PDB file of C-alpha atoms and ligand atoms in Angstrom:
ATOM      1  CA  MET A 954     -20.473 -78.720  -1.333  1.00  0.00           C
ATOM      2  CA  ASP A 955     -16.789 -77.922  -1.116  1.00  0.00           C
ATOM      3  CA  GLN A 956     -14.821 -79.965  -3.572  1.00  0.00           C
ATOM      4  CA  GLY A 957     -11.078 -80.438  -3.669  1.00  0.00           C
ATOM      5  CA  PHE A 958      -8.569 -78.743  -1.466  1.00  0.00           C
ATOM      6  CA  ARG A 959      -9.119 -75.315  -0.020  1.00  0.00           C
ATOM      7  CA  LEU A 960      -7.331 -73.688   2.827  1.00  0.00           C
ATOM      8  CA  PHE A 961     -10.523 -72.276   4.286  1.00  0.00           C
ATOM      9  CA  PRO A 962     -14.121 -73.383   3.869  1.00  0.00           C
ATOM     10  CA  LYS A 963     -16.449 -70.889   2.193  1.00  0.00           C
ATOM     11  CA  GLU A 964     -17.792 -68.102   4.405  1.00  0.00           C
ATOM     12  CA  ALA A 965     -21.536 -68.708   4.360  1.00  0.00           C
ATOM     13  CA  SER A 966     -22.924 -67.104   7.523  1.00  0.00           C
ATOM     14  CA  THR A 967     -23.053 -63.585   8.927  1.00  0.00           C
ATOM     15  CA  ILE A 968     -20.586 -64.522  11.648  1.00  0.00           C
ATOM     16  CA  ALA A 969     -18.047 -66.304   9.414  1.00  0.00           C
ATOM     17  CA  PRO A 970     -16.164 -63.220   8.090  1.00  0.00           C
ATOM     18  CA  GLN A 971     -15.908 -61.867  11.643  1.00  0.00           C
ATOM     19  CA  VAL A 972     -14.492 -65.129  12.988  1.00  0.00           C
ATOM     20  CA  ASP A 973     -11.992 -65.245  10.119  1.00  0.00           C
ATOM     21  CA  LEU A 974     -10.929 -61.627  10.653  1.00  0.00           C
ATOM     22  CA  LEU A 975     -10.157 -62.323  14.314  1.00  0.00           C
ATOM     23  CA  TYR A 976      -8.342 -65.501  13.324  1.00  0.00           C
ATOM     24  CA  PHE A 977      -6.173 -63.658  10.768  1.00  0.00           C
ATOM     25  CA  PHE A 978      -5.383 -61.008  13.349  1.00  0.00           C
ATOM     26  CA  LEU A 979      -4.179 -63.698  15.804  1.00  0.00           C
ATOM     27  CA  VAL A 980      -2.107 -65.372  13.087  1.00  0.00           C
ATOM     28  CA  ALA A 981      -0.593 -62.027  12.029  1.00  0.00           C
ATOM     29  CA  VAL A 982       0.371 -61.050  15.585  1.00  0.00           C
ATOM     30  CA  THR A 983       1.853 -64.498  16.257  1.00  0.00           C
ATOM     31  CA  ALA A 984       3.762 -64.560  12.953  1.00  0.00           C
ATOM     32  CA  PHE A 985       5.141 -61.037  13.508  1.00  0.00           C
ATOM     33  CA  PHE A 986       6.540 -61.830  16.960  1.00  0.00           C
ATOM     34  CA  THR A 987       7.852 -65.248  15.920  1.00  0.00           C
ATOM     35  CA  LEU A 988       9.769 -63.608  13.079  1.00  0.00           C
ATOM     36  CA  LEU A 989      10.975 -60.782  15.314  1.00  0.00           C
ATOM     37  CA  ILE A 990      12.344 -63.269  17.866  1.00  0.00           C
ATOM     38  CA  PHE A 991      14.008 -65.470  15.263  1.00  0.00           C
ATOM     39  CA  VAL A 992      15.669 -62.508  13.534  1.00  0.00           C
ATOM     40  CA  ALA A 993      16.880 -61.266  16.929  1.00  0.00           C
ATOM     41  CA  ILE A 994      18.274 -64.694  17.831  1.00  0.00           C
ATOM     42  CA  VAL A 995      20.220 -64.969  14.575  1.00  0.00           C
ATOM     43  CA  TYR A 996      21.437 -61.368  14.671  1.00  0.00           C
ATOM     44  CA  LEU A 997      22.566 -61.491  18.314  1.00  0.00           C
ATOM     45  CA  ALA A 998      24.224 -64.894  17.870  1.00  0.00           C
ATOM     46  CA  LEU A 999      26.327 -63.498  15.042  1.00  0.00           C
ATOM     47  CA  ARG A1000      26.957 -60.080  16.544  1.00  0.00           C
ATOM     48  CA  TYR A1001      28.071 -61.397  19.951  1.00  0.00           C
ATOM     49  CA  ARG A1002      29.674 -64.667  18.934  1.00  0.00           C
ATOM     50  CA  ARG A1003      32.852 -65.606  20.801  1.00  0.00           C
ATOM     51  CA  LYS A1004      35.783 -63.658  19.421  1.00  0.00           C
ATOM     52  CA  SER A1005      39.397 -63.317  20.406  1.00  0.00           C
ATOM     53  CA  GLU A1006      38.991 -59.710  21.564  1.00  0.00           C
ATOM     54  CA  ALA A1007      37.437 -58.934  24.935  1.00  0.00           C
ATOM     55  CA  MET A1008      33.638 -59.065  25.376  1.00  0.00           C
ATOM     56  CA  PRO A1009      31.808 -55.706  25.476  1.00  0.00           C
ATOM     57  CA  PRO A1010      31.121 -54.432  28.974  1.00  0.00           C
ATOM     58  CA  GLU A1011      27.935 -55.571  30.672  1.00  0.00           C
ATOM     59  CA  THR A1012      25.001 -53.207  30.125  1.00  0.00           C
ATOM     60  CA  LYS A1013      22.726 -52.023  32.897  1.00  0.00           C
ATOM     61  CA  THR A1014      19.006 -52.775  32.848  1.00  0.00           C
ATOM     62  CA  ASP A1015      17.089 -50.178  30.886  1.00  0.00           C
ATOM     63  CA  LEU A1016      13.786 -49.421  32.602  1.00  0.00           C
ATOM     64  CA  ARG A1017      12.202 -48.018  29.439  1.00  0.00           C
ATOM     65  CA  LEU A1018      12.983 -51.221  27.579  1.00  0.00           C
ATOM     66  CA  GLU A1019      11.578 -53.383  30.374  1.00  0.00           C
ATOM     67  CA  LEU A1020       8.400 -51.334  30.528  1.00  0.00           C
ATOM     68  CA  SER A1021       7.832 -51.320  26.782  1.00  0.00           C
ATOM     69  CA  TRP A1022       8.123 -55.065  26.352  1.00  0.00           C
ATOM     70  CA  THR A1023       5.734 -55.544  29.232  1.00  0.00           C
ATOM     71  CA  ILE A1024       3.161 -52.920  28.319  1.00  0.00           C
ATOM     72  CA  ILE A1025       3.005 -53.485  24.545  1.00  0.00           C
ATOM     73  CA  PRO A1026       2.206 -57.241  24.749  1.00  0.00           C
ATOM     74  CA  PHE A1027      -0.244 -56.482  27.547  1.00  0.00           C
ATOM     75  CA  LEU A1028      -2.114 -54.002  25.352  1.00  0.00           C
ATOM     76  CA  ILE A1029      -2.123 -56.439  22.429  1.00  0.00           C
ATOM     77  CA  THR A1030      -3.587 -59.232  24.571  1.00  0.00           C
ATOM     78  CA  LEU A1031      -6.213 -56.785  25.860  1.00  0.00           C
ATOM     79  CA  VAL A1032      -7.237 -56.106  22.260  1.00  0.00           C
ATOM     80  CA  MET A1033      -7.471 -59.883  21.669  1.00  0.00           C
ATOM     81  CA  PHE A1034      -9.516 -60.303  24.827  1.00  0.00           C
ATOM     82  CA  GLY A1035     -11.944 -57.470  24.084  1.00  0.00           C
ATOM     83  CA  TRP A1036     -12.394 -58.409  20.450  1.00  0.00           C
ATOM     84  CA  SER A1037     -12.956 -62.125  21.041  1.00  0.00           C
ATOM     85  CA  THR A1038     -15.262 -61.507  24.014  1.00  0.00           C
ATOM     86  CA  ARG A1039     -17.473 -59.270  21.892  1.00  0.00           C
ATOM     87  CA  LEU A1040     -17.606 -61.894  19.167  1.00  0.00           C
ATOM     88  CA  PHE A1041     -18.239 -64.700  21.660  1.00  0.00           C
ATOM     89  CA  LEU A1042     -21.144 -62.821  23.237  1.00  0.00           C
ATOM     90  CA  LYS A1043     -22.598 -62.132  19.811  1.00  0.00           C
ATOM     91  CA  MET A1044     -22.326 -65.811  18.895  1.00  0.00           C
ATOM     92  CA  SER A1045     -23.948 -66.953  22.115  1.00  0.00           C
ATOM     93  CA  THR A1046     -26.893 -64.531  22.040  1.00  0.00           C
ATOM     94  CA  PRO A1047     -29.477 -65.591  19.473  1.00  0.00           C
ATOM     95  CA  PRO A1048     -31.702 -62.822  18.064  1.00  0.00           C
ATOM     96  CA  LYS A1049     -35.227 -62.812  19.492  1.00  0.00           C
ATOM     97  CA  ASN A1050     -36.863 -63.485  16.120  1.00  0.00           C
ATOM     98  CA  ALA A1051     -34.751 -66.581  15.405  1.00  0.00           C
ATOM     99  CA  MET A1052     -36.532 -69.586  13.979  1.00  0.00           C
ATOM    100  CA  GLU A1053     -36.200 -72.508  16.407  1.00  0.00           C
ATOM    101  CA  ILE A1054     -35.305 -75.996  15.230  1.00  0.00           C
ATOM    102  CA  HIS A1055     -34.745 -79.018  17.454  1.00  0.00           C
ATOM    103  CA  VAL A1056     -31.745 -81.285  16.970  1.00  0.00           C
ATOM    104  CA  ILE A1057     -31.232 -84.635  18.659  1.00  0.00           C
ATOM    105  CA  GLY A1058     -27.885 -86.347  18.316  1.00  0.00           C
ATOM    106  CA  LYS A1059     -27.510 -90.093  18.696  1.00  0.00           C
ATOM    107  CA  GLN A1060     -24.948 -92.701  17.740  1.00  0.00           C
ATOM    108  CA  TRP A1061     -24.545 -92.015  14.810  1.00  0.00           C
ATOM    109  CA  MET A1062     -26.971 -89.625  13.268  1.00  0.00           C
ATOM    110  CA  TRP A1063     -28.559 -86.213  13.566  1.00  0.00           C
ATOM    111  CA  LYS A1064     -32.315 -86.042  13.953  1.00  0.00           C
ATOM    112  CA  ILE A1065     -33.843 -82.677  13.103  1.00  0.00           C
ATOM    113  CA  GLU A1066     -37.351 -81.422  13.777  1.00  0.00           C
ATOM    114  CA  HIS A1067     -38.774 -78.165  12.409  1.00  0.00           C
ATOM    115  CA  PRO A1068     -41.402 -76.128  14.298  1.00  0.00           C
ATOM    116  CA  ASN A1069     -44.174 -77.402  12.001  1.00  0.00           C
ATOM    117  CA  GLY A1070     -43.169 -81.008  12.699  1.00  0.00           C
ATOM    118  CA  ALA A1071     -41.204 -81.621   9.480  1.00  0.00           C
ATOM    119  CA  ARG A1072     -38.421 -84.069  10.253  1.00  0.00           C
ATOM    120  CA  GLU A1073     -35.090 -84.786   8.634  1.00  0.00           C
ATOM    121  CA  ILE A1074     -32.145 -87.045   9.300  1.00  0.00           C
ATOM    122  CA  ASN A1075     -28.581 -85.873   8.675  1.00  0.00           C
ATOM    123  CA  GLU A1076     -29.941 -82.956   6.674  1.00  0.00           C
ATOM    124  CA  LEU A1077     -30.978 -79.513   7.713  1.00  0.00           C
ATOM    125  CA  HIS A1078     -32.857 -77.263   5.313  1.00  0.00           C
ATOM    126  CA  ILE A1079     -32.870 -73.597   6.244  1.00  0.00           C
ATOM    127  CA  PRO A1080     -33.772 -70.325   4.531  1.00  0.00           C
ATOM    128  CA  VAL A1081     -31.106 -67.802   3.625  1.00  0.00           C
ATOM    129  CA  GLY A1082     -31.007 -64.480   5.484  1.00  0.00           C
ATOM    130  CA  ARG A1083     -32.945 -65.593   8.533  1.00  0.00           C
ATOM    131  CA  PRO A1084     -31.498 -66.263  11.976  1.00  0.00           C
ATOM    132  CA  VAL A1085     -31.903 -69.894  13.009  1.00  0.00           C
ATOM    133  CA  ARG A1086     -31.532 -71.170  16.554  1.00  0.00           C
ATOM    134  CA  LEU A1087     -30.890 -74.854  17.132  1.00  0.00           C
ATOM    135  CA  ILE A1088     -31.972 -76.350  20.433  1.00  0.00           C
ATOM    136  CA  MET A1089     -29.912 -79.485  20.774  1.00  0.00           C
ATOM    137  CA  SER A1090     -29.661 -82.507  23.017  1.00  0.00           C
ATOM    138  CA  SER A1091     -28.290 -86.014  22.809  1.00  0.00           C
ATOM    139  CA  GLN A1092     -29.994 -89.275  23.625  1.00  0.00           C
ATOM    140  CA  ASP A1093     -26.740 -91.104  24.388  1.00  0.00           C
ATOM    141  CA  VAL A1094     -23.214 -89.661  24.483  1.00  0.00           C
ATOM    142  CA  ILE A1095     -21.639 -86.273  23.802  1.00  0.00           C
ATOM    143  CA  HIS A1096     -21.675 -85.166  20.163  1.00  0.00           C
ATOM    144  CA  SER A1097     -20.774 -81.839  18.630  1.00  0.00           C
ATOM    145  CA  PHE A1098     -22.647 -80.014  15.888  1.00  0.00           C
ATOM    146  CA  PHE A1099     -20.132 -78.410  13.539  1.00  0.00           C
ATOM    147  CA  ILE A1100     -20.772 -76.410  10.359  1.00  0.00           C
ATOM    148  CA  PRO A1101     -17.361 -75.242   9.106  1.00  0.00           C
ATOM    149  CA  ALA A1102     -18.793 -72.897   6.464  1.00  0.00           C
ATOM    150  CA  PHE A1103     -20.749 -71.065   9.175  1.00  0.00           C
ATOM    151  CA  ARG A1104     -17.807 -71.108  11.628  1.00  0.00           C
ATOM    152  CA  VAL A1105     -20.034 -72.468  14.386  1.00  0.00           C
ATOM    153  CA  LYS A1106     -19.624 -75.521  16.587  1.00  0.00           C
ATOM    154  CA  GLN A1107     -21.430 -76.558  19.751  1.00  0.00           C
ATOM    155  CA  ASP A1108     -21.289 -79.652  21.925  1.00  0.00           C
ATOM    156  CA  VAL A1109     -24.523 -81.626  22.165  1.00  0.00           C
ATOM    157  CA  LEU A1110     -24.964 -83.229  25.575  1.00  0.00           C
ATOM    158  CA  PRO A1111     -27.206 -85.907  27.038  1.00  0.00           C
ATOM    159  CA  GLY A1112     -29.603 -84.684  29.723  1.00  0.00           C
ATOM    160  CA  ARG A1113     -29.559 -81.014  28.856  1.00  0.00           C
ATOM    161  CA  PHE A1114     -30.103 -78.555  26.031  1.00  0.00           C
ATOM    162  CA  SER A1115     -27.425 -76.574  24.327  1.00  0.00           C
ATOM    163  CA  SER A1116     -28.107 -73.954  21.744  1.00  0.00           C
ATOM    164  CA  LEU A1117     -26.464 -72.639  18.620  1.00  0.00           C
ATOM    165  CA  TRP A1118     -27.526 -69.878  16.250  1.00  0.00           C
ATOM    166  CA  PHE A1119     -26.460 -68.628  12.857  1.00  0.00           C
ATOM    167  CA  GLU A1120     -27.749 -66.778   9.838  1.00  0.00           C
ATOM    168  CA  ALA A1121     -26.835 -68.177   6.439  1.00  0.00           C
ATOM    169  CA  THR A1122     -25.839 -65.675   3.764  1.00  0.00           C
ATOM    170  CA  THR A1123     -25.382 -67.791   0.651  1.00  0.00           C
ATOM    171  CA  PRO A1124     -27.673 -70.497  -0.747  1.00  0.00           C
ATOM    172  CA  GLY A1125     -25.930 -73.796  -1.288  1.00  0.00           C
ATOM    173  CA  GLU A1126     -25.002 -77.039   0.425  1.00  0.00           C
ATOM    174  CA  TYR A1127     -22.537 -77.203   3.265  1.00  0.00           C
ATOM    175  CA  HIS A1128     -20.888 -79.893   5.344  1.00  0.00           C
ATOM    176  CA  LEU A1129     -22.191 -80.891   8.740  1.00  0.00           C
ATOM    177  CA  PHE A1130     -19.818 -82.829  10.971  1.00  0.00           C
ATOM    178  CA  CYS A1131     -19.868 -84.390  14.395  1.00  0.00           C
ATOM    179  CA  ALA A1132     -16.831 -82.860  16.041  1.00  0.00           C
ATOM    180  CA  GLU A1133     -16.696 -84.881  19.252  1.00  0.00           C
ATOM    181  CA  TYR A1134     -15.472 -88.463  19.243  1.00  0.00           C
ATOM    182  CA  CYS A1135     -18.601 -90.474  20.011  1.00  0.00           C
ATOM    183  CA  GLY A1136     -17.816 -94.091  19.128  1.00  0.00           C
ATOM    184  CA  THR A1137     -17.154 -96.434  16.209  1.00  0.00           C
ATOM    185  CA  ASP A1138     -18.938 -94.482  13.492  1.00  0.00           C
ATOM    186  CA  HIS A1139     -18.121 -90.998  14.722  1.00  0.00           C
ATOM    187  CA  SER A1140     -16.353 -90.189  11.462  1.00  0.00           C
ATOM    188  CA  ARG A1141     -19.489 -91.117   9.526  1.00  0.00           C
ATOM    189  CA  MET A1142     -21.801 -88.969  11.625  1.00  0.00           C
ATOM    190  CA  THR A1143     -21.954 -86.348   8.927  1.00  0.00           C
ATOM    191  CA  GLY A1144     -24.655 -84.576   6.995  1.00  0.00           C
ATOM    192  CA  ARG A1145     -25.431 -81.532   4.950  1.00  0.00           C
ATOM    193  CA  ILE A1146     -26.914 -78.141   5.511  1.00  0.00           C
ATOM    194  CA  VAL A1147     -29.076 -77.003   2.624  1.00  0.00           C
ATOM    195  CA  VAL A1148     -29.485 -73.241   2.463  1.00  0.00           C
ATOM    196  CA  MET A1149     -32.391 -72.178   0.250  1.00  0.00           C
ATOM    197  CA  GLU A1150     -34.016 -68.988  -0.987  1.00  0.00           C
ATOM    198  CA  PRO A1151     -36.938 -68.197   1.381  1.00  0.00           C
ATOM    199  CA  ALA A1152     -39.643 -68.963  -1.193  1.00  0.00           C
ATOM    200  CA  LYS A1153     -38.053 -72.289  -2.101  1.00  0.00           C
ATOM    201  CA  PHE A1154     -37.662 -73.097   1.570  1.00  0.00           C
ATOM    202  CA  GLU A1155     -41.341 -72.423   2.274  1.00  0.00           C
ATOM    203  CA  ALA A1156     -42.267 -74.707  -0.614  1.00  0.00           C
ATOM    204  CA  TRP A1157     -39.941 -77.414   0.664  1.00  0.00           C
ATOM    205  CA  LEU A1158     -41.301 -77.093   4.193  1.00  0.00           C
ATOM    206  CA  ALA A1159     -44.913 -77.302   3.013  1.00  0.00           C
ATOM    207  CA  GLY A1160     -44.035 -80.399   0.999  1.00  0.00           C
ATOM    208  CA  VAL A1161     -42.727 -82.359   3.976  1.00  0.00           C
ATOM    209  CA  ALA A1162     -45.085 -81.071   6.659  1.00  0.00           C
ATOM    210  CA  PRO A1163     -46.666 -83.845   8.719  1.00  0.00           C
ATOM    211  CA  ASP A1164     -50.227 -83.754  10.014  1.00  0.00           C
ATOM    212  CA  GLU A1165     -49.276 -82.842  13.530  1.00  0.00           C
ATOM    213  CA  THR A1166     -46.919 -80.233  14.913  1.00  0.00           C
ATOM    214  CA  PRO A1167     -44.598 -81.180  17.795  1.00  0.00           C
ATOM    215  CA  ALA A1168     -46.740 -78.985  20.048  1.00  0.00           C
ATOM    216  CA  LYS A1169     -49.840 -80.975  19.127  1.00  0.00           C
ATOM    217  CA  GLN A1170     -48.047 -84.256  19.782  1.00  0.00           C
ATOM    218  CA  GLY A1171     -46.831 -82.817  23.077  1.00  0.00           C
ATOM    219  CA  GLU A1172     -50.392 -81.994  24.034  1.00  0.00           C
ATOM    220  CA  LYS A1173     -51.327 -85.646  23.499  1.00  0.00           C
ATOM    221  CA  LEU A1174     -48.427 -86.768  25.693  1.00  0.00           C
ATOM    222  CA  PHE A1175     -49.596 -84.293  28.290  1.00  0.00           C
ATOM    223  CA  THR A1176     -52.886 -86.175  28.402  1.00  0.00           C
ATOM    224  CA  THR A1177     -51.368 -89.661  28.112  1.00  0.00           C
ATOM    225  CA  TYR A1178     -49.090 -89.113  31.083  1.00  0.00           C
ATOM    226  CA  GLY A1179     -51.870 -87.582  33.141  1.00  0.00           C
ATOM    227  CA  CYS A1180     -50.149 -84.216  33.519  1.00  0.00           C
ATOM    228  CA  MET A1181     -53.469 -82.420  33.161  1.00  0.00           C
ATOM    229  CA  ALA A1182     -54.750 -83.996  36.372  1.00  0.00           C
ATOM    230  CA  CYS A1183     -52.522 -81.666  38.396  1.00  0.00           C
ATOM    231  CA  HIS A1184     -51.401 -78.947  36.029  1.00  0.00           C
ATOM    232  CA  GLY A1185     -54.973 -78.168  35.121  1.00  0.00           C
ATOM    233  CA  GLU A1186     -55.956 -76.874  38.547  1.00  0.00           C
ATOM    234  CA  ARG A1187     -54.006 -78.000  41.598  1.00  0.00           C
ATOM    235  CA  GLY A1188     -50.459 -77.747  40.293  1.00  0.00           C
ATOM    236  CA  PRO A1189     -48.592 -74.807  38.773  1.00  0.00           C
ATOM    237  CA  THR A1190     -50.250 -73.797  35.516  1.00  0.00           C
ATOM    238  CA  MET A1191     -48.434 -74.177  32.215  1.00  0.00           C
ATOM    239  CA  ALA A1192     -50.135 -71.225  30.521  1.00  0.00           C
ATOM    240  CA  GLY A1193     -47.671 -68.426  29.860  1.00  0.00           C
ATOM    241  CA  LEU A1194     -44.996 -70.309  31.769  1.00  0.00           C
ATOM    242  CA  TYR A1195     -42.322 -70.356  29.074  1.00  0.00           C
ATOM    243  CA  GLY A1196     -40.064 -67.330  29.322  1.00  0.00           C
ATOM    244  CA  SER A1197     -41.610 -66.130  32.587  1.00  0.00           C
ATOM    245  CA  THR A1198     -39.807 -65.783  35.914  1.00  0.00           C
ATOM    246  CA  VAL A1199     -40.722 -68.441  38.451  1.00  0.00           C
ATOM    247  CA  SER A1200     -40.410 -68.047  42.231  1.00  0.00           C
ATOM    248  CA  LEU A1201     -39.137 -71.206  43.887  1.00  0.00           C
ATOM    249  CA  ALA A1202     -39.831 -72.664  47.319  1.00  0.00           C
ATOM    250  CA  ASP A1203     -36.291 -71.847  48.484  1.00  0.00           C
ATOM    251  CA  GLY A1204     -36.871 -68.167  47.753  1.00  0.00           C
ATOM    252  CA  SER A1205     -34.810 -67.988  44.558  1.00  0.00           C
ATOM    253  CA  LYS A1206     -36.090 -67.134  41.100  1.00  0.00           C
ATOM    254  CA  VAL A1207     -35.469 -68.779  37.737  1.00  0.00           C
ATOM    255  CA  VAL A1208     -36.420 -67.988  34.171  1.00  0.00           C
ATOM    256  CA  ALA A1209     -38.535 -70.792  32.713  1.00  0.00           C
ATOM    257  CA  ASP A1210     -36.419 -71.595  29.662  1.00  0.00           C
ATOM    258  CA  GLU A1211     -36.084 -74.936  27.886  1.00  0.00           C
ATOM    259  CA  GLN A1212     -33.485 -76.132  30.377  1.00  0.00           C
ATOM    260  CA  TYR A1213     -35.739 -75.391  33.336  1.00  0.00           C
ATOM    261  CA  LEU A1214     -38.717 -77.137  31.729  1.00  0.00           C
ATOM    262  CA  ARG A1215     -36.603 -80.219  30.995  1.00  0.00           C
ATOM    263  CA  GLU A1216     -35.349 -80.415  34.554  1.00  0.00           C
ATOM    264  CA  SER A1217     -38.824 -79.904  35.960  1.00  0.00           C
ATOM    265  CA  ILE A1218     -40.097 -82.834  33.902  1.00  0.00           C
ATOM    266  CA  VAL A1219     -37.337 -85.369  34.540  1.00  0.00           C
ATOM    267  CA  ASN A1220     -36.444 -84.284  38.063  1.00  0.00           C
ATOM    268  CA  PRO A1221     -39.215 -82.088  39.491  1.00  0.00           C
ATOM    269  CA  ALA A1222     -37.810 -82.115  43.015  1.00  0.00           C
ATOM    270  CA  ALA A1223     -34.772 -80.096  41.911  1.00  0.00           C
ATOM    271  CA  LYS A1224     -36.691 -76.834  41.651  1.00  0.00           C
ATOM    272  CA  VAL A1225     -40.036 -76.738  43.442  1.00  0.00           C
ATOM    273  CA  VAL A1226     -42.302 -73.787  42.686  1.00  0.00           C
ATOM    274  CA  ALA A1227     -43.125 -71.634  45.730  1.00  0.00           C
ATOM    275  CA  GLY A1228     -46.452 -72.557  47.293  1.00  0.00           C
ATOM    276  CA  PHE A1229     -46.556 -76.138  45.987  1.00  0.00           C
ATOM    277  CA  GLU A1230     -45.668 -79.490  47.500  1.00  0.00           C
ATOM    278  CA  PRO A1231     -42.981 -81.591  45.763  1.00  0.00           C
ATOM    279  CA  ILE A1232     -45.442 -84.328  44.833  1.00  0.00           C
ATOM    280  CA  MET A1233     -44.849 -84.604  41.099  1.00  0.00           C
ATOM    281  CA  PRO A1234     -43.268 -87.943  40.090  1.00  0.00           C
ATOM    282  CA  ALA A1235     -39.915 -87.809  38.312  1.00  0.00           C
ATOM    283  CA  PHE A1236     -39.996 -88.789  34.649  1.00  0.00           C
ATOM    284  CA  GLN A1237     -36.286 -89.489  34.478  1.00  0.00           C
ATOM    285  CA  GLY A1238     -35.716 -92.431  32.130  1.00  0.00           C
ATOM    286  CA  GLN A1239     -39.411 -92.745  31.288  1.00  0.00           C
ATOM    287  CA  LEU A1240     -39.553 -90.316  28.420  1.00  0.00           C
ATOM    288  CA  SER A1241     -37.518 -90.463  25.237  1.00  0.00           C
ATOM    289  CA  GLU A1242     -35.579 -87.411  24.129  1.00  0.00           C
ATOM    290  CA  GLU A1243     -38.222 -86.824  21.433  1.00  0.00           C
ATOM    291  CA  GLN A1244     -41.035 -86.946  23.959  1.00  0.00           C
ATOM    292  CA  ILE A1245     -39.310 -84.408  26.183  1.00  0.00           C
ATOM    293  CA  VAL A1246     -38.832 -82.107  23.193  1.00  0.00           C
ATOM    294  CA  ARG A1247     -42.524 -82.446  22.265  1.00  0.00           C
ATOM    295  CA  LEU A1248     -43.766 -81.760  25.791  1.00  0.00           C
ATOM    296  CA  ILE A1249     -41.642 -78.643  25.882  1.00  0.00           C
ATOM    297  CA  ALA A1250     -42.909 -77.608  22.445  1.00  0.00           C
ATOM    298  CA  TYR A1251     -46.438 -77.917  23.824  1.00  0.00           C
ATOM    299  CA  ILE A1252     -45.651 -75.875  26.930  1.00  0.00           C
ATOM    300  CA  LYS A1253     -43.987 -73.235  24.751  1.00  0.00           C
ATOM    301  CA  SER A1254     -47.064 -73.091  22.538  1.00  0.00           C
ATOM    302  CA  LEU A1255     -49.063 -71.980  25.579  1.00  0.00           C
ATOM    303  CA  ARG A1256     -47.030 -68.837  25.987  1.00  0.00           C
ATOM    304  CA  THR A1257     -49.697 -66.627  24.438  1.00  0.00           C
ATOM    305  CA  ALA A1258     -52.331 -68.102  26.722  1.00  0.00           C
ATOM    306  CA  ALA A1259     -51.163 -65.812  29.528  1.00  0.00           C
ATOM    307  CA  GLY A1260     -52.756 -62.907  27.696  1.00  0.00           C
ATOM    308  CA  GLY A1261     -55.968 -64.891  27.606  1.00  0.00           C
ATOM    309  CA  GLU A1262     -56.141 -64.951  23.806  1.00  0.00           C
ATOM    310  CA  ALA A1263     -55.062 -68.375  22.631  1.00  0.00           C
ATOM    311  CA  ASN A1264     -56.870 -71.377  23.965  1.00  0.00           C
ATOM    312  CA  PRO A1265     -54.637 -74.437  24.487  1.00  0.00           C
TER     313      PRO A1265
HETATM  314 CU1  LIG B2625     -21.341 -87.964  17.199  1.00  0.00          CU
HETATM  315 CU2  LIG B2625     -18.969 -87.912  16.993  1.00  0.00          CU
END
């Protein structure tokens, strides 16, 4: 991990050099104009200081001057806008092949769950050179997942999912911070990101793999809570649901992403599927954050079932 003082943390993700480049550009533009204004202030104060002779005659407004100091800053801010928008969109659009890892924040720790069910606390092991998407939620207050070396930070909220993606470029260990004040031990809600060579990562993952994947545990919950009673036949089917477009009773359409699935579990009346009665009970407050994540993992695992190949 970073030791001692450095002005900037290491650049350890694909996005980091791009964020830094934009940052340096902003600093350079700001520094240039600050200097320009200060030099002008000093020069004009000396040049036109009060003297015994008469003041020079008043000058008329010069249209060219007015236009240039309006248009040039406008063009510069347009460059800033275009550049940062492109980068922002890139940072908020995870690649399709990203590996998905669940993160749950709570006072005052980070709970991590890998797709195979491997779990970690305050540590996240990831392979180098592979896009990783974190699906994050909080079981109490607002936290924020911050990896300075990757130049990424995302708030983690109770009651909904937020997502963050990155691709690490250099093996090593990096700081993880909570960047949103969340109570007494906020400053100790830290951890480390361990970036490993793919082969080493696979070995690590195999070494900590539990017997059951989150999807398997979700399937059990599905039975325990009696979901199958309706979603087997009478209710909307779960097979192939994830990622599909759902028609709702009010005529609108939504994409069945993680957020939609969460809402449909805790508050089913919010979005009723066309052709069905709103009879499903709300599970608000009855399921822990982990259970919600597992149920969704199960529903996501049924995505291939639409093609009739996989059998849930
Ligand atoms: Cu969690 Cu600050």
